[in-house]
């Protein structure tokens, strides 16, 4: 009768099981640091993926917030129409005294802040409309617009950036439309450019 195989001591079995667990843990740890945890597809070695860039805010939206902070709670209307223009309206009662073409202090305060906005955003210009008194001649409207431009120029705005517009049928005593204009093209002086490498080789 064949003899039964010798029994393996329990201590030896425990050691073998412990060794298996250690080997399994090592394998799992190796999988956790496998190449699949590397940089995102398309990233260069050593390059960390960056968050998507946010579009820069529109200069006119920035100026709308600036003017809103100053005149919130007043009758001054400040509204951005889509991507532009930025509309600033001051009621007639706060713009001019009857029969006068000189801006009232309330309108002057608005013009001071608009001038500050224009100085901060050099690629903008402003169109000015000023209403005449009911029944007054159209020349009064032009004289008021001229005074508004003079006020802005006195605050550091170039006269070429202030456009006078006919009043038509205005809804406010004074209306200013701030718009973006194309940045000026920088022209280079040809005499300051280095000679072409191709021309130099052919000489």
mmCIF file of C-alpha atoms in Angstrom:
data_model
loop_
_atom_site.group_PDB
_atom_site.id
_atom_site.type_symbol
_atom_site.label_atom_id
_atom_site.label_comp_id
_atom_site.label_asym_id
_atom_site.label_seq_id
_atom_site.Cartn_x
_atom_site.Cartn_y
_atom_site.Cartn_z
ATOM 1 C CA UNK A 1 0.000 0.000 0.000
ATOM 2 C CA UNK A 2 1.560 3.298 -1.100
ATOM 3 C CA UNK A 3 2.458 5.588 1.652
ATOM 4 C CA UNK A 4 0.690 8.940 1.849
ATOM 5 C CA UNK A 5 2.764 12.008 0.913
ATOM 6 C CA UNK A 6 4.333 13.719 3.811
ATOM 7 C CA UNK A 7 2.257 16.604 5.086
ATOM 8 C CA UNK A 8 3.696 20.099 4.628
ATOM 9 C CA UNK A 9 4.054 21.917 7.894
ATOM 10 C CA UNK A 10 1.471 24.727 8.312
ATOM 11 C CA UNK A 11 4.244 27.253 8.898
ATOM 12 C CA UNK A 12 5.697 26.456 5.475
ATOM 13 C CA UNK A 13 2.265 26.922 3.868
ATOM 14 C CA UNK A 14 1.844 30.296 5.585
ATOM 15 C CA UNK A 15 5.221 31.464 4.366
ATOM 16 C CA UNK A 16 4.426 30.366 0.813
ATOM 17 C CA UNK A 17 1.088 32.225 0.885
ATOM 18 C CA UNK A 18 2.754 35.345 2.236
ATOM 19 C CA UNK A 19 5.344 35.212 -0.529
ATOM 20 C CA UNK A 20 2.553 34.924 -3.111
ATOM 21 C CA UNK A 21 0.790 37.954 -1.661
ATOM 22 C CA UNK A 22 4.002 39.988 -1.767
ATOM 23 C CA UNK A 23 4.558 38.993 -5.394
ATOM 24 C CA UNK A 24 0.954 39.938 -6.280
ATOM 25 C CA UNK A 25 1.265 43.304 -4.550
ATOM 26 C CA UNK A 26 4.470 44.008 -6.448
ATOM 27 C CA UNK A 27 2.768 43.148 -9.731
ATOM 28 C CA UNK A 28 -0.199 45.441 -8.997
ATOM 29 C CA UNK A 29 2.122 48.295 -8.041
ATOM 30 C CA UNK A 30 4.012 47.806 -11.295
ATOM 31 C CA UNK A 31 0.763 48.024 -13.261
ATOM 32 C CA UNK A 32 -0.130 51.275 -11.495
ATOM 33 C CA UNK A 33 3.050 52.877 -12.827
ATOM 34 C CA UNK A 34 2.770 51.327 -16.276
ATOM 35 C CA UNK A 35 3.319 53.467 -19.401
ATOM 36 C CA UNK A 36 -0.446 53.985 -19.682
ATOM 37 C CA UNK A 37 -0.230 56.645 -16.915
ATOM 38 C CA UNK A 38 2.114 58.843 -18.985
ATOM 39 C CA UNK A 39 1.416 62.195 -20.653
ATOM 40 C CA UNK A 40 -1.737 62.764 -22.640
ATOM 41 C CA UNK A 41 -1.691 61.864 -26.356
ATOM 42 C CA UNK A 42 0.065 64.512 -28.378
ATOM 43 C CA UNK A 43 2.004 65.878 -25.413
ATOM 44 C CA UNK A 44 5.775 66.069 -25.697
ATOM 45 C CA UNK A 45 7.940 64.150 -23.217
ATOM 46 C CA UNK A 46 8.288 66.133 -20.023
ATOM 47 C CA UNK A 47 5.423 68.441 -21.034
ATOM 48 C CA UNK A 48 2.479 68.796 -18.685
ATOM 49 C CA UNK A 49 -0.935 69.317 -20.279
ATOM 50 C CA UNK A 50 -2.101 72.885 -19.854
ATOM 51 C CA UNK A 51 -5.614 74.069 -19.204
ATOM 52 C CA UNK A 52 -7.473 75.538 -22.218
ATOM 53 C CA UNK A 53 -6.871 79.246 -22.609
ATOM 54 C CA UNK A 54 -9.761 81.580 -21.988
ATOM 55 C CA UNK A 55 -10.527 84.219 -24.568
ATOM 56 C CA UNK A 56 -9.479 87.710 -23.528
ATOM 57 C CA UNK A 57 -12.426 89.903 -22.570
ATOM 58 C CA UNK A 58 -13.552 92.497 -25.093
ATOM 59 C CA UNK A 59 -12.117 95.983 -24.403
ATOM 60 C CA UNK A 60 -15.638 97.395 -24.681
ATOM 61 C CA UNK A 61 -16.953 94.886 -22.126
ATOM 62 C CA UNK A 62 -14.142 95.955 -19.798
ATOM 63 C CA UNK A 63 -15.094 99.613 -20.198
ATOM 64 C CA UNK A 64 -18.774 98.832 -19.689
ATOM 65 C CA UNK A 65 -17.957 97.344 -16.268
ATOM 66 C CA UNK A 66 -15.759 100.352 -15.474
ATOM 67 C CA UNK A 67 -18.516 102.850 -16.311
ATOM 68 C CA UNK A 68 -21.205 100.748 -14.640
ATOM 69 C CA UNK A 69 -19.254 100.864 -11.384
ATOM 70 C CA UNK A 70 -19.213 104.667 -11.512
ATOM 71 C CA UNK A 71 -22.809 105.369 -12.535
ATOM 72 C CA UNK A 72 -24.793 102.456 -11.129
ATOM 73 C CA UNK A 73 -28.044 103.725 -9.627
ATOM 74 C CA UNK A 74 -28.037 106.965 -11.667
ATOM 75 C CA UNK A 75 -30.183 107.862 -14.715
ATOM 76 C CA UNK A 76 -27.148 107.321 -16.967
ATOM 77 C CA UNK A 77 -27.745 104.410 -19.362
ATOM 78 C CA UNK A 78 -24.721 102.253 -20.195
ATOM 79 C CA UNK A 79 -25.316 99.331 -22.573
ATOM 80 C CA UNK A 80 -23.093 97.175 -24.759
ATOM 81 C CA UNK A 81 -24.820 96.261 -28.030
ATOM 82 C CA UNK A 82 -23.430 92.817 -28.849
ATOM 83 C CA UNK A 83 -19.733 93.179 -29.561
ATOM 84 C CA UNK A 84 -20.138 96.946 -29.909
ATOM 85 C CA UNK A 85 -20.745 99.822 -29.768
ATOM 86 C CA UNK A 86 -20.852 100.725 -26.102
ATOM 87 C CA UNK A 87 -23.726 103.186 -25.644
ATOM 88 C CA UNK A 88 -23.667 105.885 -22.960
ATOM 89 C CA UNK A 89 -26.793 108.052 -22.674
ATOM 90 C CA UNK A 90 -27.482 110.991 -20.358
ATOM 91 C CA UNK A 91 -31.024 112.424 -20.134
ATOM 92 C CA UNK A 92 -31.516 115.967 -21.412
ATOM 93 C CA UNK A 93 -32.431 117.287 -17.961
ATOM 94 C CA UNK A 94 -28.964 116.270 -16.724
ATOM 95 C CA UNK A 95 -27.110 117.270 -19.909
ATOM 96 C CA UNK A 96 -27.875 120.940 -20.686
ATOM 97 C CA UNK A 97 -29.816 123.813 -19.197
ATOM 98 C CA UNK A 98 -32.542 125.093 -21.473
ATOM 99 C CA UNK A 99 -31.085 127.493 -24.030
ATOM 100 C CA UNK A 100 -27.495 126.613 -23.026
ATOM 101 C CA UNK A 101 -24.879 124.662 -24.971
ATOM 102 C CA UNK A 102 -22.506 124.153 -22.020
ATOM 103 C CA UNK A 103 -22.607 120.639 -20.489
ATOM 104 C CA UNK A 104 -24.110 120.523 -16.996
ATOM 105 C CA UNK A 105 -21.942 119.147 -14.141
ATOM 106 C CA UNK A 106 -23.694 115.750 -14.330
ATOM 107 C CA UNK A 107 -22.874 115.370 -18.021
ATOM 108 C CA UNK A 108 -19.374 116.697 -17.351
ATOM 109 C CA UNK A 109 -18.804 113.931 -14.780
ATOM 110 C CA UNK A 110 -19.839 111.316 -17.346
ATOM 111 C CA UNK A 111 -17.576 112.841 -19.993
ATOM 112 C CA UNK A 112 -14.636 112.773 -17.562
ATOM 113 C CA UNK A 113 -15.022 108.997 -17.126
ATOM 114 C CA UNK A 114 -15.573 108.408 -20.832
ATOM 115 C CA UNK A 115 -12.367 110.352 -21.519
ATOM 116 C CA UNK A 116 -10.546 108.138 -19.013
ATOM 117 C CA UNK A 117 -11.909 105.083 -20.799
ATOM 118 C CA UNK A 118 -10.774 106.383 -24.198
ATOM 119 C CA UNK A 119 -7.286 107.107 -22.890
ATOM 120 C CA UNK A 120 -7.049 103.570 -21.533
ATOM 121 C CA UNK A 121 -8.253 102.014 -24.818
ATOM 122 C CA UNK A 122 -6.357 103.754 -27.635
ATOM 123 C CA UNK A 123 -8.068 101.666 -30.349
ATOM 124 C CA UNK A 124 -11.479 103.203 -29.691
ATOM 125 C CA UNK A 125 -13.293 106.296 -30.848
ATOM 126 C CA UNK A 126 -16.521 107.961 -29.788
ATOM 127 C CA UNK A 127 -19.450 109.325 -31.774
ATOM 128 C CA UNK A 128 -21.305 112.163 -30.057
ATOM 129 C CA UNK A 129 -24.954 113.146 -30.430
ATOM 130 C CA UNK A 130 -26.575 115.983 -28.478
ATOM 131 C CA UNK A 131 -30.236 116.899 -28.663
ATOM 132 C CA UNK A 132 -31.516 120.440 -29.066
ATOM 133 C CA UNK A 133 -34.270 121.857 -26.880
ATOM 134 C CA UNK A 134 -37.779 121.202 -28.204
ATOM 135 C CA UNK A 135 -38.475 123.772 -30.915
ATOM 136 C CA UNK A 136 -34.865 125.036 -31.009
ATOM 137 C CA UNK A 137 -32.841 125.320 -34.200
ATOM 138 C CA UNK A 138 -30.598 122.454 -35.328
ATOM 139 C CA UNK A 139 -27.606 124.734 -34.805
ATOM 140 C CA UNK A 140 -28.084 124.347 -31.052
ATOM 141 C CA UNK A 141 -27.552 120.580 -31.361
ATOM 142 C CA UNK A 142 -24.326 121.115 -33.300
ATOM 143 C CA UNK A 143 -23.100 123.674 -30.766
ATOM 144 C CA UNK A 144 -23.769 121.243 -27.904
ATOM 145 C CA UNK A 145 -21.933 118.407 -29.681
ATOM 146 C CA UNK A 146 -18.999 120.734 -30.248
ATOM 147 C CA UNK A 147 -18.878 121.594 -26.539
ATOM 148 C CA UNK A 148 -18.921 117.890 -25.669
ATOM 149 C CA UNK A 149 -15.965 117.295 -27.997
ATOM 150 C CA UNK A 150 -14.101 120.235 -26.487
ATOM 151 C CA UNK A 151 -14.660 118.774 -23.020
ATOM 152 C CA UNK A 152 -13.229 115.399 -24.093
ATOM 153 C CA UNK A 153 -10.251 117.015 -25.843
ATOM 154 C CA UNK A 154 -9.516 119.050 -22.706
ATOM 155 C CA UNK A 155 -9.333 115.706 -20.844
ATOM 156 C CA UNK A 156 -6.649 114.340 -23.172
ATOM 157 C CA UNK A 157 -8.661 112.743 -25.990
ATOM 158 C CA UNK A 158 -7.444 113.495 -29.523
ATOM 159 C CA UNK A 159 -10.022 115.498 -31.494
ATOM 160 C CA UNK A 160 -9.698 113.006 -34.382
ATOM 161 C CA UNK A 161 -11.178 110.306 -32.127
ATOM 162 C CA UNK A 162 -14.392 112.286 -31.493
ATOM 163 C CA UNK A 163 -16.970 112.204 -34.301
ATOM 164 C CA UNK A 164 -20.012 114.491 -34.296
ATOM 165 C CA UNK A 165 -23.225 112.832 -35.484
ATOM 166 C CA UNK A 166 -26.529 114.516 -36.428
ATOM 167 C CA UNK A 167 -29.103 114.138 -33.695
ATOM 168 C CA UNK A 168 -31.980 112.827 -35.798
ATOM 169 C CA UNK A 169 -34.549 111.853 -33.175
ATOM 170 C CA UNK A 170 -32.459 111.315 -30.046
ATOM 171 C CA UNK A 171 -33.852 109.624 -26.977
ATOM 172 C CA UNK A 172 -31.395 111.331 -24.658
ATOM 173 C CA UNK A 173 -29.880 114.743 -24.158
ATOM 174 C CA UNK A 174 -26.402 113.406 -24.928
ATOM 175 C CA UNK A 175 -25.461 110.053 -26.422
ATOM 176 C CA UNK A 176 -21.958 108.687 -26.848
ATOM 177 C CA UNK A 177 -21.181 105.564 -28.894
ATOM 178 C CA UNK A 178 -17.779 104.063 -28.145
ATOM 179 C CA UNK A 179 -16.547 101.729 -30.893
ATOM 180 C CA UNK A 180 -13.395 99.777 -31.635
ATOM 181 C CA UNK A 181 -11.302 100.775 -34.633
ATOM 182 C CA UNK A 182 -8.590 98.837 -36.436
ATOM 183 C CA UNK A 183 -5.119 99.197 -34.985
ATOM 184 C CA UNK A 184 -2.829 101.399 -37.099
ATOM 185 C CA UNK A 185 -0.458 99.613 -39.484
ATOM 186 C CA UNK A 186 3.167 100.087 -38.495
ATOM 187 C CA UNK A 187 5.252 101.030 -41.536
ATOM 188 C CA UNK A 188 8.922 100.100 -41.659
ATOM 189 C CA UNK A 189 11.623 102.260 -43.147
ATOM 190 C CA UNK A 190 13.338 100.200 -45.876
ATOM 191 C CA UNK A 191 16.696 101.754 -45.057
ATOM 192 C CA UNK A 192 16.651 100.129 -41.619
ATOM 193 C CA UNK A 193 16.140 96.595 -42.968
ATOM 194 C CA UNK A 194 19.182 94.253 -43.279
ATOM 195 C CA UNK A 195 20.132 93.206 -46.842
ATOM 196 C CA UNK A 196 18.596 89.997 -48.133
ATOM 197 C CA UNK A 197 20.810 86.932 -47.741
ATOM 198 C CA UNK A 198 20.091 85.881 -51.331
ATOM 199 C CA UNK A 199 21.118 89.284 -52.699
ATOM 200 C CA UNK A 200 24.282 89.233 -50.590
ATOM 201 C CA UNK A 201 25.302 85.806 -51.946
ATOM 202 C CA UNK A 202 24.822 86.902 -55.550
ATOM 203 C CA UNK A 203 27.107 89.892 -55.170
#
